[in-house]
mmCIF file of C-alpha atoms in Angstrom:
data_model
loop_
_atom_site.group_PDB
_atom_site.id
_atom_site.type_symbol
_atom_site.label_atom_id
_atom_site.label_comp_id
_atom_site.label_asym_id
_atom_site.label_seq_id
_atom_site.Cartn_x
_atom_site.Cartn_y
_atom_site.Cartn_z
ATOM 1 C CA UNK A 256 -16.718 26.543 -12.624
ATOM 2 C CA UNK A 257 -16.733 24.196 -9.583
ATOM 3 C CA UNK A 258 -18.807 21.057 -9.995
ATOM 4 C CA UNK A 259 -21.090 19.600 -7.366
ATOM 5 C CA UNK A 260 -18.576 16.767 -6.982
ATOM 6 C CA UNK A 261 -15.761 19.235 -6.300
ATOM 7 C CA UNK A 262 -17.903 21.188 -3.866
ATOM 8 C CA UNK A 263 -18.825 18.085 -1.893
ATOM 9 C CA UNK A 264 -15.216 17.043 -1.631
ATOM 10 C CA UNK A 265 -14.259 20.520 -0.507
ATOM 11 C CA UNK A 266 -16.812 20.195 2.283
ATOM 12 C CA UNK A 267 -15.427 16.788 3.216
ATOM 13 C CA UNK A 268 -11.892 18.125 3.223
ATOM 14 C CA UNK A 269 -12.956 20.994 5.490
ATOM 15 C CA UNK A 270 -14.656 18.578 7.865
ATOM 16 C CA UNK A 271 -11.583 16.385 7.922
ATOM 17 C CA UNK A 272 -9.283 19.289 8.652
ATOM 18 C CA UNK A 273 -11.529 20.227 11.556
ATOM 19 C CA UNK A 274 -11.384 16.657 12.798
ATOM 20 C CA UNK A 275 -7.614 16.666 12.478
ATOM 21 C CA UNK A 276 -7.421 19.739 14.692
ATOM 22 C CA UNK A 277 -9.914 18.438 17.195
ATOM 23 C CA UNK A 278 -8.764 14.834 17.463
ATOM 24 C CA UNK A 279 -5.879 15.663 19.777
ATOM 25 C CA UNK A 280 -8.448 16.665 22.393
ATOM 26 C CA UNK A 281 -10.631 13.581 22.056
ATOM 27 C CA UNK A 282 -9.787 10.793 24.522
ATOM 28 C CA UNK A 283 -12.077 8.319 22.744
ATOM 29 C CA UNK A 284 -13.752 7.931 19.354
ATOM 30 C CA UNK A 285 -16.588 10.322 18.582
ATOM 31 C CA UNK A 286 -20.125 9.439 19.614
ATOM 32 C CA UNK A 287 -22.051 7.294 17.197
ATOM 33 C CA UNK A 288 -25.243 8.248 15.450
ATOM 34 C CA UNK A 289 -26.196 4.612 14.979
ATOM 35 C CA UNK A 290 -29.650 3.645 16.188
ATOM 36 C CA UNK A 291 -28.637 0.120 17.162
ATOM 37 C CA UNK A 292 -27.424 -3.152 15.719
ATOM 38 C CA UNK A 293 -27.321 -3.265 11.921
ATOM 39 C CA UNK A 294 -29.739 -5.494 10.116
ATOM 40 C CA UNK A 295 -28.375 -9.003 9.697
ATOM 41 C CA UNK A 296 -29.756 -8.870 6.154
ATOM 42 C CA UNK A 297 -26.923 -6.504 5.254
ATOM 43 C CA UNK A 298 -23.696 -8.321 4.271
ATOM 44 C CA UNK A 299 -20.619 -7.449 6.360
ATOM 45 C CA UNK A 300 -18.708 -4.269 5.682
ATOM 46 C CA UNK A 301 -15.073 -4.655 4.608
ATOM 47 C CA UNK A 302 -12.485 -2.276 6.090
ATOM 48 C CA UNK A 303 -9.013 -2.512 4.565
ATOM 49 C CA UNK A 304 -6.123 -0.810 6.373
ATOM 50 C CA UNK A 305 -2.585 -0.364 5.072
ATOM 51 C CA UNK A 306 0.253 0.375 7.477
ATOM 52 C CA UNK A 307 2.959 1.413 5.021
ATOM 53 C CA UNK A 308 6.337 -0.064 5.937
ATOM 54 C CA UNK A 309 5.077 -2.364 8.725
ATOM 55 C CA UNK A 310 7.575 -5.219 8.671
ATOM 56 C CA UNK A 311 6.053 -8.575 9.591
ATOM 57 C CA UNK A 312 8.208 -9.011 12.689
ATOM 58 C CA UNK A 313 7.215 -5.596 14.080
ATOM 59 C CA UNK A 314 4.182 -7.395 15.500
ATOM 60 C CA UNK A 315 6.489 -9.135 17.984
ATOM 61 C CA UNK A 316 7.830 -5.872 19.428
ATOM 62 C CA UNK A 317 5.074 -5.625 22.022
ATOM 63 C CA UNK A 318 4.032 -2.065 21.157
ATOM 64 C CA UNK A 319 0.887 -2.880 19.145
ATOM 65 C CA UNK A 320 -1.634 -4.518 21.523
ATOM 66 C CA UNK A 321 -4.676 -3.567 19.441
ATOM 67 C CA UNK A 322 -3.224 -5.087 16.299
ATOM 68 C CA UNK A 323 -2.157 -8.150 18.266
ATOM 69 C CA UNK A 324 -5.704 -8.489 19.572
ATOM 70 C CA UNK A 325 -7.039 -8.472 16.016
ATOM 71 C CA UNK A 326 -4.565 -11.215 15.120
ATOM 72 C CA UNK A 327 -5.507 -13.264 18.190
ATOM 73 C CA UNK A 328 -9.210 -12.936 17.412
ATOM 74 C CA UNK A 329 -8.700 -13.630 13.717
ATOM 75 C CA UNK A 330 -5.868 -14.805 11.506
ATOM 76 C CA UNK A 331 -2.423 -13.651 10.542
ATOM 77 C CA UNK A 332 0.038 -14.893 7.970
ATOM 78 C CA UNK A 333 3.558 -15.687 9.124
ATOM 79 C CA UNK A 334 4.480 -13.036 6.601
ATOM 80 C CA UNK A 335 3.454 -11.678 3.218
ATOM 81 C CA UNK A 336 5.954 -11.398 0.373
ATOM 82 C CA UNK A 337 5.740 -8.149 -1.612
ATOM 83 C CA UNK A 338 5.841 -7.980 -5.384
ATOM 84 C CA UNK A 339 8.898 -6.680 -7.204
ATOM 85 C CA UNK A 340 9.878 -3.900 -6.834
ATOM 86 C CA UNK A 341 9.184 -3.730 -3.082
ATOM 87 C CA UNK A 342 7.998 -0.121 -3.278
ATOM 88 C CA UNK A 343 4.887 1.677 -2.051
ATOM 89 C CA UNK A 344 2.812 2.449 -5.140
ATOM 90 C CA UNK A 345 3.424 -0.800 -7.049
ATOM 91 C CA UNK A 346 2.594 -2.942 -4.034
ATOM 92 C CA UNK A 347 -0.429 -1.021 -2.824
ATOM 93 C CA UNK A 348 -1.908 -1.394 -6.264
ATOM 94 C CA UNK A 349 -1.021 -5.105 -6.364
ATOM 95 C CA UNK A 350 -2.872 -5.583 -3.072
ATOM 96 C CA UNK A 351 -6.124 -4.194 -4.485
ATOM 97 C CA UNK A 352 -5.893 -5.642 -8.018
ATOM 98 C CA UNK A 353 -4.180 -8.984 -7.466
ATOM 99 C CA UNK A 354 -1.866 -8.124 -10.356
ATOM 100 C CA UNK A 355 1.907 -7.966 -10.362
ATOM 101 C CA UNK A 356 3.303 -4.497 -11.146
ATOM 102 C CA UNK A 357 4.447 -5.852 -14.502
ATOM 103 C CA UNK A 358 0.776 -6.484 -15.314
ATOM 104 C CA UNK A 359 -1.020 -3.492 -13.760
ATOM 105 C CA UNK A 360 1.498 -0.970 -15.037
ATOM 106 C CA UNK A 361 2.474 0.860 -11.848
ATOM 107 C CA UNK A 362 5.974 -0.522 -12.187
ATOM 108 C CA UNK A 363 7.772 1.894 -9.842
ATOM 109 C CA UNK A 364 7.176 4.952 -7.686
ATOM 110 C CA UNK A 365 8.864 6.879 -10.506
ATOM 111 C CA UNK A 366 8.324 5.820 -14.119
ATOM 112 C CA UNK A 367 7.998 7.000 -17.688
ATOM 113 C CA UNK A 368 5.428 6.263 -20.353
ATOM 114 C CA UNK A 369 5.922 7.139 -24.010
ATOM 115 C CA UNK A 370 2.437 8.648 -24.271
ATOM 116 C CA UNK A 371 1.807 9.904 -20.727
ATOM 117 C CA UNK A 372 5.216 11.269 -19.801
ATOM 118 C CA UNK A 373 6.635 10.993 -16.294
ATOM 119 C CA UNK A 374 4.985 9.679 -13.121
ATOM 120 C CA UNK A 375 6.123 10.669 -9.639
ATOM 121 C CA UNK A 376 4.338 9.989 -6.363
ATOM 122 C CA UNK A 377 4.356 13.725 -5.588
ATOM 123 C CA UNK A 378 2.702 14.603 -8.914
ATOM 124 C CA UNK A 379 -1.006 15.052 -8.171
ATOM 125 C CA UNK A 380 -1.942 15.353 -11.826
ATOM 126 C CA UNK A 381 -0.240 12.078 -12.749
ATOM 127 C CA UNK A 382 -1.701 10.226 -9.754
ATOM 128 C CA UNK A 383 -5.216 11.294 -10.714
ATOM 129 C CA UNK A 384 -4.830 10.161 -14.337
ATOM 130 C CA UNK A 385 -6.536 6.779 -14.635
ATOM 131 C CA UNK A 386 -4.435 5.845 -17.656
ATOM 132 C CA UNK A 387 -1.507 5.025 -15.377
ATOM 133 C CA UNK A 388 -3.557 2.499 -13.415
ATOM 134 C CA UNK A 389 -4.272 -0.812 -15.161
ATOM 135 C CA UNK A 390 -6.425 -3.652 -13.922
ATOM 136 C CA UNK A 391 -9.526 -3.291 -11.773
ATOM 137 C CA UNK A 392 -8.975 -2.239 -8.140
ATOM 138 C CA UNK A 393 -11.357 -3.682 -5.591
ATOM 139 C CA UNK A 394 -13.282 -0.422 -5.172
ATOM 140 C CA UNK A 395 -13.980 -0.215 -8.906
ATOM 141 C CA UNK A 396 -15.235 -3.798 -8.821
ATOM 142 C CA UNK A 397 -17.477 -2.927 -5.875
ATOM 143 C CA UNK A 398 -18.850 0.238 -7.474
ATOM 144 C CA UNK A 399 -19.555 -1.591 -10.733
ATOM 145 C CA UNK A 400 -22.065 -3.857 -8.960
ATOM 146 C CA UNK A 401 -23.629 -1.070 -6.916
ATOM 147 C CA UNK A 402 -21.636 -1.378 -3.682
ATOM 148 C CA UNK A 403 -20.563 2.053 -2.357
ATOM 149 C CA UNK A 404 -16.882 2.379 -1.522
ATOM 150 C CA UNK A 405 -14.755 4.921 0.338
ATOM 151 C CA UNK A 406 -11.016 5.415 -0.085
ATOM 152 C CA UNK A 407 -8.798 7.523 2.144
ATOM 153 C CA UNK A 408 -5.413 8.133 0.497
ATOM 154 C CA UNK A 409 -4.886 4.611 -0.901
ATOM 155 C CA UNK A 410 -2.665 4.870 -4.005
ATOM 156 C CA UNK A 411 -4.948 4.912 -7.032
ATOM 157 C CA UNK A 412 -7.940 6.183 -5.091
ATOM 158 C CA UNK A 413 -7.730 9.673 -6.596
ATOM 159 C CA UNK A 414 -7.998 8.464 -10.198
ATOM 160 C CA UNK A 415 -10.988 7.599 -12.349
ATOM 161 C CA UNK A 416 -9.950 4.054 -13.265
ATOM 162 C CA UNK A 417 -11.939 2.563 -16.111
ATOM 163 C CA UNK A 418 -14.007 5.731 -15.722
ATOM 164 C CA UNK A 419 -14.958 4.880 -12.116
ATOM 165 C CA UNK A 420 -14.037 6.557 -8.830
ATOM 166 C CA UNK A 421 -14.978 5.524 -5.286
ATOM 167 C CA UNK A 422 -18.227 7.009 -4.002
ATOM 168 C CA UNK A 423 -16.192 8.835 -1.353
ATOM 169 C CA UNK A 424 -12.533 9.798 -1.624
ATOM 170 C CA UNK A 425 -10.138 12.589 -0.718
ATOM 171 C CA UNK A 426 -7.080 14.074 -2.415
ATOM 172 C CA UNK A 427 -3.784 13.300 -0.726
ATOM 173 C CA UNK A 428 -3.009 15.318 2.409
ATOM 174 C CA UNK A 429 -0.261 14.004 4.667
ATOM 175 C CA UNK A 430 -1.033 16.607 7.348
ATOM 176 C CA UNK A 431 -4.112 14.601 8.387
ATOM 177 C CA UNK A 432 -3.064 12.388 11.325
ATOM 178 C CA UNK A 433 -4.110 8.736 11.661
ATOM 179 C CA UNK A 434 -6.788 9.380 14.302
ATOM 180 C CA UNK A 435 -8.537 11.935 12.091
ATOM 181 C CA UNK A 436 -8.544 9.509 9.161
ATOM 182 C CA UNK A 437 -10.212 6.924 11.368
ATOM 183 C CA UNK A 438 -12.778 9.481 12.525
ATOM 184 C CA UNK A 439 -13.661 10.306 8.931
ATOM 185 C CA UNK A 440 -14.097 6.629 8.074
ATOM 186 C CA UNK A 441 -16.403 6.223 11.072
ATOM 187 C CA UNK A 442 -18.329 9.326 10.010
ATOM 188 C CA UNK A 443 -18.876 7.793 6.576
ATOM 189 C CA UNK A 444 -20.010 4.543 8.201
ATOM 190 C CA UNK A 445 -22.692 6.517 10.059
ATOM 191 C CA UNK A 446 -24.597 6.803 6.779
ATOM 192 C CA UNK A 447 -27.877 4.874 6.453
ATOM 193 C CA UNK A 448 -27.409 1.280 5.339
ATOM 194 C CA UNK A 449 -28.322 1.842 1.661
ATOM 195 C CA UNK A 450 -25.607 4.487 1.219
ATOM 196 C CA UNK A 451 -23.122 3.283 3.845
ATOM 197 C CA UNK A 452 -19.820 2.188 2.263
ATOM 198 C CA UNK A 453 -19.533 -1.567 1.917
ATOM 199 C CA UNK A 454 -15.800 -1.113 1.421
ATOM 200 C CA UNK A 455 -13.541 1.365 3.215
ATOM 201 C CA UNK A 456 -9.814 1.498 2.394
ATOM 202 C CA UNK A 457 -7.488 3.580 4.587
ATOM 203 C CA UNK A 458 -3.805 4.246 4.069
ATOM 204 C CA UNK A 459 -1.288 5.345 6.742
ATOM 205 C CA UNK A 460 2.246 6.431 5.805
ATOM 206 C CA UNK A 461 3.685 7.638 9.135
ATOM 207 C CA UNK A 462 5.487 4.404 10.011
ATOM 208 C CA UNK A 463 7.191 4.235 6.625
ATOM 209 C CA UNK A 464 8.422 7.796 7.073
ATOM 210 C CA UNK A 465 9.851 6.983 10.511
ATOM 211 C CA UNK A 466 11.577 3.908 9.107
ATOM 212 C CA UNK A 467 13.189 5.896 6.310
ATOM 213 C CA UNK A 468 14.295 8.731 8.573
ATOM 214 C CA UNK A 469 15.571 6.742 11.552
ATOM 215 C CA UNK A 470 15.950 3.091 10.558
ATOM 216 C CA UNK A 471 13.766 0.101 11.479
ATOM 217 C CA UNK A 472 15.317 -0.480 14.907
ATOM 218 C CA UNK A 473 14.828 3.066 16.183
ATOM 219 C CA UNK A 474 12.623 4.307 19.028
ATOM 220 C CA UNK A 475 10.953 6.569 16.467
ATOM 221 C CA UNK A 476 9.699 3.500 14.598
ATOM 222 C CA UNK A 477 8.336 2.007 17.818
ATOM 223 C CA UNK A 478 6.549 5.294 18.520
ATOM 224 C CA UNK A 479 5.058 5.302 15.014
ATOM 225 C CA UNK A 480 3.851 1.719 15.478
ATOM 226 C CA UNK A 481 2.224 2.739 18.757
ATOM 227 C CA UNK A 482 0.482 5.700 17.100
ATOM 228 C CA UNK A 483 -0.966 3.492 14.372
ATOM 229 C CA UNK A 484 -1.963 0.900 16.935
ATOM 230 C CA UNK A 485 -3.875 3.585 18.824
ATOM 231 C CA UNK A 486 -5.672 4.447 15.570
ATOM 232 C CA UNK A 487 -6.611 0.783 15.167
ATOM 233 C CA UNK A 488 -7.941 0.773 18.725
ATOM 234 C CA UNK A 489 -9.893 3.928 17.955
ATOM 235 C CA UNK A 490 -11.400 2.303 14.869
ATOM 236 C CA UNK A 491 -12.325 -0.817 16.797
ATOM 237 C CA UNK A 492 -13.980 1.187 19.578
ATOM 238 C CA UNK A 493 -15.851 3.306 17.045
ATOM 239 C CA UNK A 494 -17.146 0.240 15.217
ATOM 240 C CA UNK A 495 -18.204 -1.345 18.501
ATOM 241 C CA UNK A 496 -20.056 1.811 19.582
ATOM 242 C CA UNK A 497 -21.987 1.695 16.328
ATOM 243 C CA UNK A 498 -22.868 -1.965 16.639
ATOM 244 C CA UNK A 499 -20.734 -2.639 13.568
ATOM 245 C CA UNK A 500 -17.696 -4.456 14.984
ATOM 246 C CA UNK A 501 -19.145 -7.942 14.671
ATOM 247 C CA UNK A 502 -20.560 -7.035 11.288
ATOM 248 C CA UNK A 503 -17.264 -5.809 9.815
ATOM 249 C CA UNK A 504 -14.400 -7.778 8.307
ATOM 250 C CA UNK A 505 -11.135 -5.972 9.075
ATOM 251 C CA UNK A 506 -8.094 -6.691 6.914
ATOM 252 C CA UNK A 507 -4.784 -5.078 7.906
ATOM 253 C CA UNK A 508 -1.848 -5.236 5.502
ATOM 254 C CA UNK A 509 1.415 -3.537 4.679
ATOM 255 C CA UNK A 510 3.151 -3.080 1.369
ATOM 256 C CA UNK A 511 6.686 -4.067 2.348
ATOM 257 C CA UNK A 512 9.070 -4.171 5.280
ATOM 258 C CA UNK A 513 12.097 -2.013 6.039
ATOM 259 C CA UNK A 514 15.861 -2.608 6.089
ATOM 260 C CA UNK A 515 18.703 -0.695 7.692
ATOM 261 C CA UNK A 516 20.676 1.441 5.231
ATOM 262 C CA UNK A 517 24.119 2.763 6.079
ATOM 263 C CA UNK A 518 25.571 3.413 2.632
ATOM 264 C CA UNK A 519 24.733 5.116 -0.658
ATOM 265 C CA UNK A 520 26.340 5.560 -4.046
ATOM 266 C CA UNK A 521 25.795 8.240 -6.669
ATOM 267 C CA UNK A 522 23.906 7.149 -9.774
ATOM 268 C CA UNK A 523 26.237 9.352 -11.828
ATOM 269 C CA UNK A 524 28.997 6.866 -11.038
ATOM 270 C CA UNK A 525 27.061 3.920 -12.430
ATOM 271 C CA UNK A 526 27.008 4.980 -16.091
ATOM 272 C CA UNK A 527 28.021 7.982 -18.200
ATOM 273 C CA UNK A 528 25.158 10.461 -18.625
ATOM 274 C CA UNK A 529 26.045 10.619 -22.322
ATOM 275 C CA UNK A 530 25.133 6.934 -22.640
ATOM 276 C CA UNK A 531 21.958 6.503 -20.568
ATOM 277 C CA UNK A 532 19.250 8.525 -18.833
ATOM 278 C CA UNK A 533 18.258 7.788 -15.258
ATOM 279 C CA UNK A 534 14.575 6.798 -15.046
ATOM 280 C CA UNK A 535 14.298 5.755 -11.387
ATOM 281 C CA UNK A 536 16.645 5.662 -8.419
ATOM 282 C CA UNK A 537 16.745 4.250 -4.901
ATOM 283 C CA UNK A 538 17.056 0.479 -4.685
ATOM 284 C CA UNK A 539 15.539 -0.639 -8.008
ATOM 285 C CA UNK A 540 17.244 1.679 -10.477
ATOM 286 C CA UNK A 541 16.181 2.086 -14.091
ATOM 287 C CA UNK A 542 18.241 3.387 -17.001
ATOM 288 C CA UNK A 543 17.210 4.106 -20.596
ATOM 289 C CA UNK A 544 20.123 4.077 -23.071
ATOM 290 C CA UNK A 545 20.246 7.154 -25.280
ATOM 291 C CA UNK A 546 19.871 6.745 -29.060
ATOM 292 C CA UNK A 547 22.867 4.944 -30.492
ATOM 293 C CA UNK A 548 24.412 4.418 -27.049
ATOM 294 C CA UNK A 549 22.855 1.094 -26.009
ATOM 295 C CA UNK A 550 26.071 -0.890 -26.443
ATOM 296 C CA UNK A 551 28.082 1.580 -24.380
ATOM 297 C CA UNK A 552 25.445 1.696 -21.635
ATOM 298 C CA UNK A 553 25.175 -2.083 -21.474
ATOM 299 C CA UNK A 554 28.945 -2.483 -21.430
ATOM 300 C CA UNK A 555 29.155 -0.258 -18.368
ATOM 301 C CA UNK A 556 26.066 -1.477 -16.521
ATOM 302 C CA UNK A 557 25.264 -5.119 -17.190
ATOM 303 C CA UNK A 558 26.459 -7.732 -14.749
ATOM 304 C CA UNK A 559 27.560 -7.909 -11.137
ATOM 305 C CA UNK A 560 29.124 -4.863 -9.457
ATOM 306 C CA UNK A 561 30.398 -4.354 -5.940
ATOM 307 C CA UNK A 562 27.056 -3.308 -4.410
ATOM 308 C CA UNK A 563 24.516 -3.994 -7.139
ATOM 309 C CA UNK A 564 23.669 -6.033 -10.219
ATOM 310 C CA UNK A 565 22.148 -4.934 -13.547
ATOM 311 C CA UNK A 566 20.193 -6.764 -16.247
ATOM 312 C CA UNK A 567 18.406 -6.081 -19.483
ATOM 313 C CA UNK A 568 14.709 -5.968 -18.595
ATOM 314 C CA UNK A 569 14.043 -9.222 -20.466
ATOM 315 C CA UNK A 570 16.792 -10.986 -18.501
ATOM 316 C CA UNK A 571 15.677 -10.120 -14.966
ATOM 317 C CA UNK A 572 15.379 -13.056 -12.523
ATOM 318 C CA UNK A 573 12.168 -14.946 -13.425
ATOM 319 C CA UNK A 574 11.081 -15.143 -9.777
ATOM 320 C CA UNK A 575 10.513 -11.376 -9.808
ATOM 321 C CA UNK A 576 7.906 -11.686 -12.594
ATOM 322 C CA UNK A 577 8.999 -8.305 -13.885
ATOM 323 C CA UNK A 578 10.268 -6.858 -17.128
ATOM 324 C CA UNK A 579 7.601 -7.258 -19.823
ATOM 325 C CA UNK A 580 5.702 -3.979 -19.364
ATOM 326 C CA UNK A 581 6.647 -1.089 -21.643
ATOM 327 C CA UNK A 582 7.167 1.169 -18.607
ATOM 328 C CA UNK A 583 9.946 -1.021 -17.195
ATOM 329 C CA UNK A 584 13.188 0.685 -18.271
ATOM 330 C CA UNK A 585 15.463 -1.203 -20.681
ATOM 331 C CA UNK A 586 18.107 -1.725 -17.983
ATOM 332 C CA UNK A 587 17.245 -2.436 -14.345
ATOM 333 C CA UNK A 588 19.781 -2.475 -11.512
ATOM 334 C CA UNK A 589 19.063 -3.931 -8.085
ATOM 335 C CA UNK A 590 20.994 -2.644 -5.088
ATOM 336 C CA UNK A 591 22.282 -4.991 -2.421
ATOM 337 C CA UNK A 592 20.416 -4.718 0.848
ATOM 338 C CA UNK A 593 21.719 -1.835 2.915
ATOM 339 C CA UNK A 594 22.692 0.325 -0.069
ATOM 340 C CA UNK A 595 20.917 3.166 -1.890
ATOM 341 C CA UNK A 596 21.734 4.697 -5.272
ATOM 342 C CA UNK A 597 20.636 8.306 -5.739
ATOM 343 C CA UNK A 598 21.653 11.306 -7.849
ATOM 344 C CA UNK A 599 24.492 13.396 -6.457
ATOM 345 C CA UNK A 600 22.318 16.451 -5.837
ATOM 346 C CA UNK A 601 19.731 14.450 -3.894
ATOM 347 C CA UNK A 602 22.464 12.791 -1.856
ATOM 348 C CA UNK A 603 23.955 16.175 -0.966
ATOM 349 C CA UNK A 604 20.548 17.426 0.179
ATOM 350 C CA UNK A 605 20.049 14.550 2.588
ATOM 351 C CA UNK A 606 20.346 15.214 6.300
ATOM 352 C CA UNK A 607 23.470 13.348 7.445
ATOM 353 C CA UNK A 608 22.549 10.297 9.528
ATOM 354 C CA UNK A 609 24.607 7.253 10.443
ATOM 355 C CA UNK A 610 21.617 4.941 9.960
ATOM 356 C CA UNK A 611 18.487 5.284 7.878
ATOM 357 C CA UNK A 612 16.048 2.761 6.463
ATOM 358 C CA UNK A 613 14.706 1.763 3.098
ATOM 359 C CA UNK A 614 12.892 -0.908 1.125
ATOM 360 C CA UNK A 615 12.835 -1.839 -2.544
ATOM 361 C CA UNK A 616 15.345 -4.626 -1.967
ATOM 362 C CA UNK A 617 14.872 -8.240 -3.065
ATOM 363 C CA UNK A 618 11.331 -9.251 -1.998
ATOM 364 C CA UNK A 619 12.740 -12.561 -0.734
ATOM 365 C CA UNK A 620 14.668 -10.768 2.027
ATOM 366 C CA UNK A 621 13.247 -11.273 5.541
ATOM 367 C CA UNK A 622 13.511 -7.495 6.021
ATOM 368 C CA UNK A 623 11.068 -6.940 3.130
ATOM 369 C CA UNK A 624 8.365 -9.185 4.610
ATOM 370 C CA UNK A 625 4.987 -7.499 4.971
ATOM 371 C CA UNK A 626 2.031 -7.872 7.347
ATOM 372 C CA UNK A 627 -1.301 -9.643 6.878
ATOM 373 C CA UNK A 628 -3.929 -9.749 9.659
ATOM 374 C CA UNK A 629 -7.692 -10.254 9.341
ATOM 375 C CA UNK A 630 -10.560 -10.369 11.830
ATOM 376 C CA UNK A 631 -14.335 -10.439 11.471
ATOM 377 C CA UNK A 632 -17.493 -12.501 11.129
ATOM 378 C CA UNK A 633 -16.191 -14.231 7.993
ATOM 379 C CA UNK A 634 -12.721 -14.912 9.431
ATOM 380 C CA UNK A 635 -11.470 -17.852 11.481
ATOM 381 C CA UNK A 636 -10.314 -17.228 15.018
ATOM 382 C CA UNK A 637 -6.773 -17.680 16.279
ATOM 383 C CA UNK A 638 -5.152 -19.123 13.146
ATOM 384 C CA UNK A 639 -1.609 -18.554 11.918
ATOM 385 C CA UNK A 640 -1.299 -19.146 8.190
ATOM 386 C CA UNK A 641 1.755 -20.026 6.096
ATOM 387 C CA UNK A 642 3.453 -17.210 4.166
ATOM 388 C CA UNK A 643 1.478 -15.722 1.270
ATOM 389 C CA UNK A 644 2.174 -13.451 -1.697
ATOM 390 C CA UNK A 645 0.555 -10.039 -1.681
ATOM 391 C CA UNK A 646 -1.334 -10.733 -4.921
ATOM 392 C CA UNK A 647 -3.239 -13.407 -2.952
ATOM 393 C CA UNK A 648 -5.039 -10.718 -0.926
ATOM 394 C CA UNK A 649 -7.237 -9.456 -3.758
ATOM 395 C CA UNK A 650 -9.162 -12.732 -4.300
ATOM 396 C CA UNK A 651 -9.939 -12.747 -0.567
ATOM 397 C CA UNK A 652 -11.186 -9.150 -0.679
ATOM 398 C CA UNK A 653 -13.481 -9.972 -3.599
ATOM 399 C CA UNK A 654 -14.840 -12.998 -1.753
ATOM 400 C CA UNK A 655 -15.469 -10.984 1.416
ATOM 401 C CA UNK A 656 -17.411 -8.430 -0.642
ATOM 402 C CA UNK A 657 -19.300 -11.131 -2.511
ATOM 403 C CA UNK A 658 -18.196 -9.925 -5.955
ATOM 404 C CA UNK A 659 -16.569 -11.776 -8.821
ATOM 405 C CA UNK A 660 -12.828 -11.109 -8.950
ATOM 406 C CA UNK A 661 -11.343 -9.572 -12.057
ATOM 407 C CA UNK A 662 -8.522 -11.464 -13.796
ATOM 408 C CA UNK A 663 -5.535 -11.487 -11.447
ATOM 409 C CA UNK A 664 -2.235 -13.157 -10.595
ATOM 410 C CA UNK A 665 -3.235 -14.273 -7.101
ATOM 411 C CA UNK A 666 -3.825 -17.762 -5.758
ATOM 412 C CA UNK A 667 -7.435 -17.801 -4.555
ATOM 413 C CA UNK A 668 -6.729 -20.935 -2.498
ATOM 414 C CA UNK A 669 -3.907 -19.336 -0.498
ATOM 415 C CA UNK A 670 -6.225 -17.497 1.908
ATOM 416 C CA UNK A 671 -9.177 -19.899 1.913
ATOM 417 C CA UNK A 672 -7.926 -21.234 5.283
ATOM 418 C CA UNK A 673 -8.561 -17.729 6.676
ATOM 419 C CA UNK A 674 -12.307 -18.134 6.174
ATOM 420 C CA UNK A 675 -14.710 -19.649 8.665
ATOM 421 C CA UNK A 676 -16.766 -21.240 5.911
ATOM 422 C CA UNK A 677 -13.711 -22.993 4.496
ATOM 423 C CA UNK A 678 -12.712 -24.235 7.948
ATOM 424 C CA UNK A 679 -16.238 -25.574 8.516
ATOM 425 C CA UNK A 680 -16.025 -27.594 5.283
ATOM 426 C CA UNK A 681 -13.057 -29.462 6.677
#
């Protein structure tokens, strides 16, 4: 029997689908229902945007004037280094928990757990199971002190984590275009102050898809950047129309960059299937030796190969801070930049292209560098900050919300220079 919660979300989903259909005919953001400037007694709202696959140097391409304006009016980091592995789900969850994947447990886009089974990003049931998601994401921290939150498609937002979900959330639906997601966020911000979300987190995947399909230097990637930039402009205009722009801290991030890929190998050629099972493929590849076959699997895999290198999980490079969690496979192989490793069947199903794009390579690579931009009443104006790690974002988010951060791996001092109050103290 449907619950009231399910019914409300069905209504929201219907409204969003209508907005998705209608948004192509709207030249500007929808009219506001705000009755004027918000009360200054209300702390600023925090809006967190993720542009999946936005490489740090994309900002210099000249096709994102709205994002550039936010950076000019606020702060940006020279770049942000992703956590290992430089993949979507692990890094999105690191951004909102401040924990490395090895500590929050989302160690890959595809993983196995002895008790929970297999996790894939396309598996709705797994994604909505809070047992996969360790730590305390920023929306759970907000909800636990009575601050309403809203999450649109951010990885982890569909799960009850520590028994808590955002006040408002939607199940994943990649048919909803960026403009419609913005419109829904603005609709939620039309709520009266006591129930208005203090935190809104929005996720956009279209740029990442373009990068994978066409490579980072393609016109399709530039077009995807422009589409997301238009959504940012739409959000800004909608906030301004509601009198909320100068009462909202905007933080724009990405999870990783994108590198050109021209070559791929078959995972079947890396080790005999009788010796080890494939756990994850792509750029960070995991193998689990079969019972009694560990020596044979290690003999074939460990060490340097022509286009990749493999380690026992406990011997991975220390700078990656990876390999202690039970979900990390016993053997991890890292592809050289520009190379993929995928099962033969998946490789045969790929559309032939001379150039594609991917991530998941060494986080130290300039092509893996991610974006950090912030603008708002709590943020300095016109500052360019040194490079940061993505786990440093969470302490800033907690500070902007005025909540105590949960235990995390971030450096709280790294983004203090982004704050007006910190600048005033010096």
